[in-house]
CSV table of C-alpha atoms in Angstrom, one decimal:
chain,number,residue,atom,x,y,z
A,1,LYS,CA,87.0,75.6,144.6
A,2,LYS,CA,83.7,74.2,143.7
A,3,LYS,CA,82.7,75.4,140.2
A,4,ALA,CA,79.1,76.2,139.4
A,5,ASN,CA,77.2,74.4,136.7
A,6,PRO,CA,77.1,76.7,133.6
A,7,LYS,CA,73.6,75.3,132.8
A,8,ASN,CA,72.3,76.9,136.0
A,9,LYS,CA,73.6,80.4,135.2
A,10,LEU,CA,71.6,83.2,133.8
A,11,SER,CA,73.4,85.4,131.3
A,12,MET,CA,72.8,89.1,131.0
A,13,LEU,CA,71.5,88.7,127.4
A,14,GLN,CA,68.9,86.3,128.6
A,15,PHE,CA,67.9,88.6,131.4
A,16,ASP,CA,67.9,91.8,129.3
A,17,PRO,CA,67.8,91.1,125.4
A,18,SER,CA,68.0,94.8,124.7
A,19,TYR,CA,71.8,94.5,125.3
A,20,GLU,CA,72.2,92.7,121.9
A,21,ALA,CA,71.4,95.8,119.8
A,22,ASP,CA,73.8,97.8,121.8
A,23,LEU,CA,76.6,95.2,121.5
A,24,ARG,CA,76.0,94.8,117.8
A,25,GLU,CA,76.2,98.5,117.2
A,26,PHE,CA,79.4,98.6,119.2
A,27,ASP,CA,80.9,95.7,117.2
A,28,THR,CA,80.0,97.5,114.0
A,29,ARG,CA,81.4,100.7,114.9
A,30,MET,CA,84.7,99.1,116.1
A,31,ARG,CA,85.1,97.2,112.7
A,32,GLU,CA,84.2,100.2,110.8
A,33,ARG,CA,86.8,102.3,112.6
A,34,TRP,CA,89.9,99.8,112.7
A,35,GLY,CA,88.8,97.0,110.5
A,36,SER,CA,89.5,94.4,113.2
A,37,TYR,CA,89.8,94.3,117.0
A,38,TYR,CA,93.4,93.2,116.9
A,39,VAL,CA,94.4,96.6,115.1
A,40,ALA,CA,92.3,98.5,117.7
A,41,PHE,CA,94.0,96.8,120.6
A,42,LYS,CA,97.4,97.3,119.2
A,43,GLU,CA,96.7,101.0,118.8
A,44,LEU,CA,95.4,101.2,122.5
A,45,VAL,CA,98.5,99.5,123.7
A,46,ALA,CA,100.7,102.0,121.8
A,47,GLN,CA,98.7,104.7,123.5
A,48,GLY,CA,99.6,103.3,127.0
A,49,ALA,CA,96.7,100.9,127.8
A,50,ASP,CA,97.9,98.9,131.0
A,51,ARG,CA,97.8,95.2,131.4
A,52,LEU,CA,95.6,94.8,128.2
A,53,MET,CA,92.6,96.4,130.2
A,54,LEU,CA,90.7,99.7,129.8
A,55,ASP,CA,89.2,101.7,132.7
A,56,ALA,CA,86.1,103.7,132.5
A,57,LYS,CA,87.7,106.9,131.0
A,58,GLY,CA,89.6,104.8,128.5
A,59,PHE,CA,86.5,103.0,127.4
A,60,ARG,CA,84.6,106.2,126.9
A,61,LEU,CA,87.5,107.5,124.8
A,62,LEU,CA,87.4,104.4,122.7
A,63,CYS,CA,83.6,104.8,122.1
A,64,HIS,CA,84.2,108.3,121.2
A,65,ASP,CA,86.9,107.4,118.7
A,66,CYS,CA,84.9,104.7,116.9
A,67,GLN,CA,81.8,107.1,117.0
A,68,PHE,CA,79.6,104.8,119.1
A,69,ARG,CA,76.6,107.2,120.1
A,70,LEU,CA,74.7,104.9,122.3
A,71,ASN,CA,74.9,104.6,126.1
A,72,THR,CA,78.6,103.9,126.8
A,73,THR,CA,78.2,103.6,130.5
A,74,ARG,CA,75.6,100.8,129.9
A,75,VAL,CA,78.0,98.8,127.7
A,76,PHE,CA,80.9,99.3,130.1
A,77,ASP,CA,78.9,97.9,133.0
A,78,PHE,CA,78.0,95.0,130.7
A,79,PHE,CA,81.6,94.1,130.1
A,80,SER,CA,83.1,95.1,133.4
A,81,ALA,CA,83.1,92.5,136.2
A,82,ASN,CA,84.4,94.8,138.9
A,83,GLN,CA,82.9,98.0,137.5
A,84,LYS,CA,86.5,99.5,137.2
A,85,THR,CA,88.1,97.9,134.2
A,86,VAL,CA,87.3,95.9,131.1
A,87,PRO,CA,89.8,93.3,129.9
A,88,PHE,CA,90.6,93.1,126.1
A,89,LYS,CA,89.5,89.4,126.0
A,90,LEU,CA,86.0,90.3,127.1
A,91,LEU,CA,85.7,92.5,124.0
A,92,ASN,CA,87.2,90.1,121.6
A,93,GLN,CA,89.0,87.0,122.8
A,94,GLU,CA,90.9,86.0,119.7
A,95,ALA,CA,92.4,89.4,119.1
A,96,ALA,CA,93.4,89.9,122.7
A,97,GLU,CA,95.1,86.4,122.8
A,98,ALA,CA,96.8,87.1,119.5
A,99,LEU,CA,98.1,90.5,120.9
A,100,LYS,CA,99.2,89.0,124.2
A,101,LYS,CA,101.2,86.3,122.4
A,102,GLU,CA,102.9,88.9,120.2
A,103,MET,CA,103.7,91.0,123.1
A,104,GLN,CA,105.1,88.1,125.1
A,105,ARG,CA,107.3,87.2,122.1
A,106,LYS,CA,108.7,90.6,121.9
A,107,GLY,CA,109.2,90.8,125.5
A,108,GLY,CA,106.8,93.6,126.2
A,109,LEU,CA,104.5,91.6,128.4
A,110,ALA,CA,105.5,89.0,131.0
A,111,LYS,CA,103.5,85.8,131.7
A,112,ASP,CA,101.5,86.8,134.7
A,113,SER,CA,99.7,83.9,136.3
A,114,GLU,CA,98.6,86.1,139.1
A,115,GLU,CA,96.6,88.3,136.7
A,116,GLU,CA,94.8,85.2,135.4
A,117,GLU,CA,93.9,84.3,139.0
A,118,ASP,CA,92.5,87.6,139.7
A,119,GLU,CA,90.4,87.6,136.7
A,120,GLU,CA,89.0,84.2,137.7
A,121,GLU,CA,88.1,85.5,141.1
A,122,LEU,CA,86.0,88.3,139.4
A,123,GLN,CA,83.8,85.7,137.9
A,124,PRO,CA,80.8,84.6,140.1
A,125,GLU,CA,80.8,80.9,140.8
A,126,ASP,CA,77.6,80.5,142.8
A,127,ALA,CA,75.2,78.3,141.0
A,128,GLY,CA,71.9,79.8,140.1
A,129,SER,CA,73.0,83.3,140.7
A,130,LEU,CA,73.1,86.3,138.2
A,131,PRO,CA,76.8,86.9,137.2
A,132,ALA,CA,78.1,90.3,137.9
A,133,SER,CA,79.4,90.5,134.4
A,134,PRO,CA,79.0,87.7,131.7
A,135,SER,CA,81.5,86.9,129.2
A,136,ALA,CA,81.5,88.4,125.8
A,137,PRO,CA,78.3,87.5,124.0
A,138,VAL,CA,78.4,85.3,120.8
A,139,LEU,CA,77.2,87.5,118.0
A,140,PRO,CA,77.2,86.8,114.3
A,141,ARG,CA,80.5,87.9,113.1
A,142,GLN,CA,80.7,90.4,110.3
A,143,ASP,CA,83.6,90.7,107.8
A,144,THR,CA,85.0,94.1,106.9
A,145,ALA,CA,83.3,94.0,103.5
A,146,GLY,CA,80.0,93.3,105.0
A,147,ILE,CA,80.3,96.2,107.4
A,148,PHE,CA,81.2,98.5,104.5
A,149,ARG,CA,78.3,97.4,102.4
A,150,ASP,CA,76.0,98.1,105.4
A,151,LEU,CA,77.5,101.5,105.7
A,152,LEU,CA,76.8,102.2,102.1
A,153,ALA,CA,73.2,101.0,102.4
A,154,ARG,CA,72.5,103.3,105.3
A,155,ARG,CA,74.2,106.4,103.7
A,156,PHE,CA,73.2,106.0,100.1
A,157,GLY,CA,70.2,103.7,100.0
A,158,SER,CA,71.5,101.7,97.0
A,159,SER,CA,74.6,100.2,95.8
A,160,LEU,CA,74.6,102.1,92.4
A,161,ARG,CA,74.4,105.5,94.2
A,162,ALA,CA,77.3,104.5,96.4
A,163,TRP,CA,79.3,103.3,93.3
A,164,ARG,CA,78.8,106.8,91.8
A,165,ALA,CA,80.4,108.3,94.8
A,166,LEU,CA,83.3,105.8,94.5
A,167,ASP,CA,83.6,106.3,90.8
A,168,PRO,CA,83.2,110.2,90.3
A,169,GLU,CA,85.0,110.1,87.0
A,170,GLY,CA,82.8,107.4,85.5
A,171,ARG,CA,85.5,104.9,84.7
A,172,ALA,CA,83.3,101.8,85.5
A,173,VAL,CA,86.3,100.0,86.7
A,174,ILE,CA,88.7,101.7,89.1
A,175,LYS,CA,92.2,100.8,90.3
A,176,ARG,CA,93.4,100.6,93.9
A,177,GLY,CA,94.8,104.2,94.0
A,178,GLU,CA,91.5,105.6,92.7
A,179,PHE,CA,89.6,103.7,95.3
A,180,MET,CA,91.8,105.0,98.1
A,181,ARG,CA,91.3,108.6,97.0
A,182,SER,CA,87.5,108.3,96.6
A,183,LEU,CA,86.8,106.2,99.7
A,184,SER,CA,86.5,109.4,102.0
A,185,ALA,CA,83.3,110.3,100.1
A,186,THR,CA,81.5,107.3,101.6
A,187,GLY,CA,82.4,108.3,105.2
A,188,TYR,CA,84.3,105.0,105.9
A,189,SER,CA,86.8,105.6,108.6
A,190,GLY,CA,88.5,102.3,108.7
A,191,SER,CA,91.7,101.0,107.1
A,192,PRO,CA,91.4,101.4,103.2
A,193,ALA,CA,94.1,98.7,102.6
A,194,ASN,CA,92.2,96.1,104.7
A,195,LEU,CA,89.0,97.0,103.0
A,196,TRP,CA,90.5,96.6,99.6
A,197,THR,CA,91.7,93.1,100.5
A,198,ALA,CA,88.4,92.2,102.1
A,199,LEU,CA,86.5,93.3,98.9
A,200,VAL,CA,88.6,91.9,95.9
A,201,GLY,CA,91.6,90.2,97.6
A,202,GLU,CA,94.6,90.4,95.5
A,203,GLU,CA,92.8,91.8,92.4
A,204,THR,CA,94.0,95.1,91.0
A,205,THR,CA,90.7,96.4,89.8
A,206,PHE,CA,87.3,97.1,91.5
A,207,SER,CA,83.9,97.5,89.9
A,208,LEU,CA,80.2,97.6,90.7
A,209,LYS,CA,80.1,93.9,90.2
A,210,ASP,CA,82.6,93.5,93.1
A,211,LEU,CA,80.7,95.9,95.3
A,212,ASP,CA,77.2,94.3,94.9
A,213,SER,CA,76.9,91.3,92.6
A,214,ALA,CA,73.2,91.1,93.1
A,215,CYS,CA,72.7,94.7,92.0
A,216,PHE,CA,75.0,94.2,89.1
A,217,GLU,CA,73.1,91.2,87.9
A,218,ARG,CA,69.7,92.9,88.3
A,219,LEU,CA,70.8,95.8,86.2
A,220,ALA,CA,72.3,93.4,83.6
A,221,SER,CA,69.0,91.5,83.5
A,222,PHE,CA,67.1,94.7,82.9
A,223,LYS,CA,69.5,95.7,80.2
A,224,ARG,CA,69.0,92.3,78.4
A,225,CYS,CA,65.3,92.3,78.6
A,226,CYS,CA,65.1,95.9,77.3
A,227,SER,CA,67.4,95.0,74.4
A,228,ARG,CA,64.9,92.4,73.1
A,229,VAL,CA,62.2,95.1,72.7
A,230,TYR,CA,64.1,98.2,71.9
A,231,PRO,CA,67.3,98.5,69.7
A,232,SER,CA,68.9,100.8,72.3
A,233,LEU,CA,68.1,102.2,75.6
A,234,ASP,CA,67.5,105.7,74.3
A,235,ARG,CA,64.5,104.5,72.3
A,236,ILE,CA,62.7,103.6,75.6
A,237,PHE,CA,62.1,107.2,76.3
A,238,GLU,CA,60.9,108.0,72.8
A,239,ASP,CA,58.0,105.5,73.3
A,240,ARG,CA,55.0,107.6,73.9
A,241,GLU,CA,53.0,104.7,75.0
A,242,LEU,CA,55.2,104.6,78.2
A,243,ALA,CA,56.3,108.2,78.9
A,244,GLN,CA,54.8,111.5,78.0
A,245,GLY,CA,58.2,113.3,78.7
A,246,SER,CA,61.9,112.4,78.8
A,247,LYS,CA,61.8,110.6,82.1
A,248,LEU,CA,59.8,107.8,83.5
A,249,SER,CA,58.0,108.0,86.8
A,250,GLU,CA,57.7,104.8,89.1
A,251,GLU,CA,54.4,103.8,87.5
A,252,GLU,CA,55.7,104.2,83.9
A,253,PHE,CA,58.9,102.3,84.8
A,254,TYR,CA,56.8,99.4,86.0
A,255,LYS,CA,55.0,99.5,82.7
A,256,LEU,CA,58.4,99.2,80.9
A,257,CYS,CA,59.3,96.3,83.1
A,258,LYS,CA,56.1,94.5,82.2
A,259,LYS,CA,56.4,95.1,78.6
A,260,ALA,CA,60.1,94.0,78.6
A,261,SER,CA,59.2,90.9,80.7
A,262,VAL,CA,61.7,91.9,83.4
A,263,ALA,CA,61.7,89.6,86.3
A,264,LYS,CA,60.1,90.7,89.5
A,265,PRO,CA,60.5,92.4,91.9
A,266,TRP,CA,60.8,95.7,90.3
A,267,GLU,CA,61.0,97.9,93.2
A,268,PRO,CA,64.7,97.3,94.0
A,269,LEU,CA,65.5,98.0,90.3
A,270,PHE,CA,63.7,101.4,90.4
A,271,GLU,CA,65.5,102.4,93.6
A,272,ASP,CA,68.7,101.6,92.0
A,273,LEU,CA,68.1,103.8,88.9
A,274,ALA,CA,65.8,106.5,90.2
A,275,VAL,CA,67.0,110.0,90.7
A,276,ARG,CA,64.4,112.2,92.4
A,277,ASP,CA,61.7,109.6,91.8
A,278,HIS,CA,62.3,109.4,88.0
A,279,VAL,CA,64.4,107.5,85.6
A,280,GLY,CA,65.9,109.0,82.5
A,281,HIS,CA,68.2,108.2,79.7
A,282,ALA,CA,71.1,109.8,81.6
A,283,GLU,CA,70.6,107.2,84.5
A,284,VAL,CA,70.6,104.1,82.4
A,285,LYS,CA,73.1,105.0,79.5
A,286,PHE,CA,76.1,103.8,81.4
A,287,MET,CA,75.0,100.2,80.9
A,288,GLU,CA,75.5,100.6,77.1
A,289,GLU,CA,78.5,102.9,77.3
A,290,ALA,CA,80.6,101.1,80.0
A,291,TRP,CA,79.4,97.5,79.9
A,292,THR,CA,80.2,94.8,77.4
A,293,ASP,CA,78.0,91.8,76.7
A,294,THR,CA,79.9,88.6,75.7
A,295,LYS,CA,77.7,85.6,75.1
A,296,GLY,CA,75.0,86.9,77.3
A,297,ILE,CA,77.4,87.7,80.1
A,298,ALA,CA,77.7,91.4,81.1
A,299,SER,CA,80.9,92.8,82.5
A,300,PRO,CA,82.1,96.3,83.0
A,301,ALA,CA,85.0,97.7,81.0
A,302,ARG,CA,87.3,100.5,82.0
A,303,GLN,CA,86.5,103.9,80.5
A,304,ALA,CA,88.4,107.1,80.0
A,305,PRO,CA,87.7,109.7,82.8
A,306,ARG,CA,84.9,112.2,82.1
A,307,THR,CA,84.9,115.7,82.9
A,308,LEU,CA,83.1,116.9,85.9
A,309,SER,CA,80.6,118.9,83.8
A,310,SER,CA,79.4,115.7,82.2
A,311,SER,CA,77.9,114.2,85.3
A,312,GLN,CA,75.1,111.6,84.8
A,313,GLY,CA,71.8,113.4,84.3
A,314,SER,CA,70.5,115.5,87.2
A,315,PHE,CA,72.4,113.3,89.8
A,316,PRO,CA,74.5,115.9,91.7
A,317,MET,CA,78.3,115.3,91.8
A,318,ARG,CA,79.5,114.4,95.2
A,319,ALA,CA,82.5,116.1,96.6
A,320,VAL,CA,85.7,114.0,96.2
A,321,GLY,CA,88.4,114.1,98.8
A,322,THR,CA,88.4,115.7,102.2
A,323,GLY,CA,87.6,119.2,101.1
A,324,HIS,CA,87.9,122.5,103.0
A,325,LEU,CA,85.3,121.5,105.5
A,326,CYS,CA,86.9,118.1,106.3
A,327,SER,CA,83.5,116.7,106.6
A,328,THR,CA,84.9,113.1,106.7
A,329,ALA,CA,87.3,113.7,109.5
A,330,ARG,CA,86.5,112.0,112.8
A,331,PRO,CA,85.5,114.4,115.7
A,332,ARG,CA,88.1,114.5,118.4
A,333,LYS,CA,87.7,115.6,121.9
A,334,VAL,CA,89.8,118.8,122.5
A,335,THR,CA,90.9,119.7,126.0
A,336,LEU,CA,93.2,122.2,127.5
A,337,SER,CA,95.5,120.2,129.7
A,338,LYS,CA,97.6,123.1,131.1
A,339,SER,CA,96.8,126.8,131.1
A,340,SER,CA,99.5,128.8,129.5
A,341,SER,CA,97.8,132.0,128.7
A,342,LEU,CA,97.3,133.8,132.0
A,343,PRO,CA,98.6,137.4,132.0
A,344,ALA,CA,101.5,138.6,134.3
A,345,LEU,CA,99.8,140.0,137.3
A,346,GLY,CA,102.8,141.5,138.9
A,347,LYS,CA,104.2,144.9,138.1
A,348,GLN,CA,107.3,144.6,135.8
A,349,LEU,CA,110.2,146.8,136.5
A,350,ARG,CA,111.4,148.8,133.5
A,351,PRO,CA,114.0,151.4,133.0
A,352,ASN,CA,113.1,155.1,132.7
A,353,TRP,CA,113.3,157.1,129.5
A,354,ASN,CA,116.7,158.4,128.7
A,355,ASP,CA,116.2,162.1,128.1
A,356,ARG,CA,119.8,162.5,127.1
A,357,HIS,CA,119.7,160.0,124.2
A,358,MET,CA,120.3,162.8,121.7
A,359,ILE,CA,123.5,164.0,123.2
A,360,LEU,CA,126.4,162.5,121.7
A,361,GLU,CA,129.0,161.1,124.0
A,362,HIS,CA,132.6,162.3,123.9
A,363,MET,CA,135.6,162.4,126.4
A,364,GLY,CA,134.1,165.5,128.0
A,365,ASN,CA,130.7,164.2,128.9
A,366,LYS,CA,131.3,160.5,129.3
A,367,ASP,CA,131.3,160.4,133.1
A,368,GLU,CA,128.2,162.7,133.2
A,369,ASN,CA,126.3,160.4,130.8
A,370,MET,CA,127.2,157.3,132.7
A,371,LEU,CA,126.1,158.8,136.1
A,372,HIS,CA,122.8,160.0,134.5
A,373,LEU,CA,122.3,156.5,133.1
A,374,MET,CA,122.9,154.8,136.5
A,375,ASN,CA,120.9,157.2,138.7
A,376,HIS,CA,117.9,158.2,136.3
A,377,VAL,CA,117.6,155.5,133.7
A,378,LYS,CA,118.7,152.1,135.0
A,379,ILE,CA,116.5,152.1,138.1
A,380,GLU,CA,115.3,148.5,138.2
A,381,GLU,CA,117.8,147.5,140.9
A,382,ARG,CA,117.1,150.5,143.0
A,383,GLU,CA,113.3,149.9,142.8
A,384,ARG,CA,113.9,146.3,143.7
A,385,VAL,CA,115.8,147.2,146.9
A,386,LYS,CA,113.0,149.9,147.8
A,387,LEU,CA,110.5,147.0,147.4
A,388,ARG,CA,112.5,144.7,149.8
A,389,ILE,CA,113.0,147.3,152.4
A,390,ALA,CA,109.3,148.2,152.3
A,391,PHE,CA,108.5,144.6,152.8
A,392,LYS,CA,110.9,144.2,155.7
A,393,MET,CA,109.5,147.4,157.3
A,394,ARG,CA,106.0,145.9,157.1
A,395,GLU,CA,107.2,142.7,158.8
A,396,VAL,CA,109.3,144.2,161.5
A,397,PRO,CA,108.8,147.9,162.7
A,398,ILE,CA,111.8,150.2,162.6
A,399,LEU,CA,112.1,150.7,166.3
A,400,GLN,CA,112.0,147.0,167.0
A,401,TRP,CA,114.6,146.4,164.4
A,402,CYS,CA,117.0,149.1,165.7
A,403,ALA,CA,116.6,147.8,169.2
A,404,GLU,CA,117.7,144.3,168.0
A,405,HIS,CA,120.6,145.4,165.8
A,406,LEU,CA,122.1,148.6,167.2
A,407,PRO,CA,124.7,148.5,170.0
A,408,GLY,CA,123.1,149.0,173.3
A,409,GLY,CA,119.6,148.5,172.0
A,410,GLU,CA,118.6,152.2,172.6
A,411,VAL,CA,117.7,154.6,170.0
A,412,ASP,CA,118.0,158.3,170.4
A,413,PHE,CA,115.8,160.3,168.0
A,414,THR,CA,116.6,163.7,169.5
A,415,ASP,CA,118.1,166.3,167.3
A,416,ASP,CA,121.2,167.9,168.9
A,417,ASP,CA,121.4,170.5,166.3
């Protein structure tokens, strides 16, 4: 076959650049849900995905599971060459090839050259024509830690607020188990173990410095500058030249930064510390209580857990764990595959009431009780025979049945008596 020159082809992203936002959102949701495409593909295969492909229904269920809320049909048409299936390798080629090699090694997938030929036939080869479906676009790859930090930025607005959700006990430095228990408060639905490895590697502790080093350094610089002017942070809120009350507004906070010679910009610093547009001593005291300063280098130190009643200032405590509402659970599509609740429409045959149940049985009335039981109580079989006879009578009239079954075929209905 004569292959087309790739330089003469027009990709779908060049034809319609709006696809890039949809694909970037799809990639982000997939990595938030599973951590990597390899884990997602492995789970899909375990659920019965055939030949490392997804049909339209399977792709919609995949988007529903990863909470992709944009147009799923538009993304499916982008990836699908035949408008019927989407191969895994078009979603992520590296993960699909790694899974294929593992399945071939375990004997779960045979090396099928015909499948590869069919996939090649699906790709257009006319030079200068618009391909029916381009290959997977090359987008900037985000690691698991970056996706998690983007999620925190969208949900909490600042890394310090997100850290308060991860550290509800105010320990300043948390361990792996504590991180796993509080992770649900952030709304992250991916693998906690993979996220821990992406954030701190083989370390056993995690702090605000690991979550957002820029935010930590910004707060540490603010603390050092204020320490040159005030002996402690609580004295800031006693300075009547800055504040008239116990809290600083945004304008008063900027005056403090100017007086303490804090490096600009000041807006991110105020957004980190502010609670309801004000900064009080309760919002900044953790830098003195939980941080140590050695030779001008600040570092968090692990603290004893505080009680729930001693939350920082007016900042509301976030719920820890799943809770009775299960607000962090992923929504699942519930369907009734087979109806099993229809009532019985037919009339059930039941025995009659035994009006001789109070009469004790003895040798003198044993036969009488048995005859009464068979003729007046246990009538199910008799009623069943009546129904069969009535059904036969409706199918074949009596005269016709007698003419067919009686000897001579003649029936005399005269009464000799």
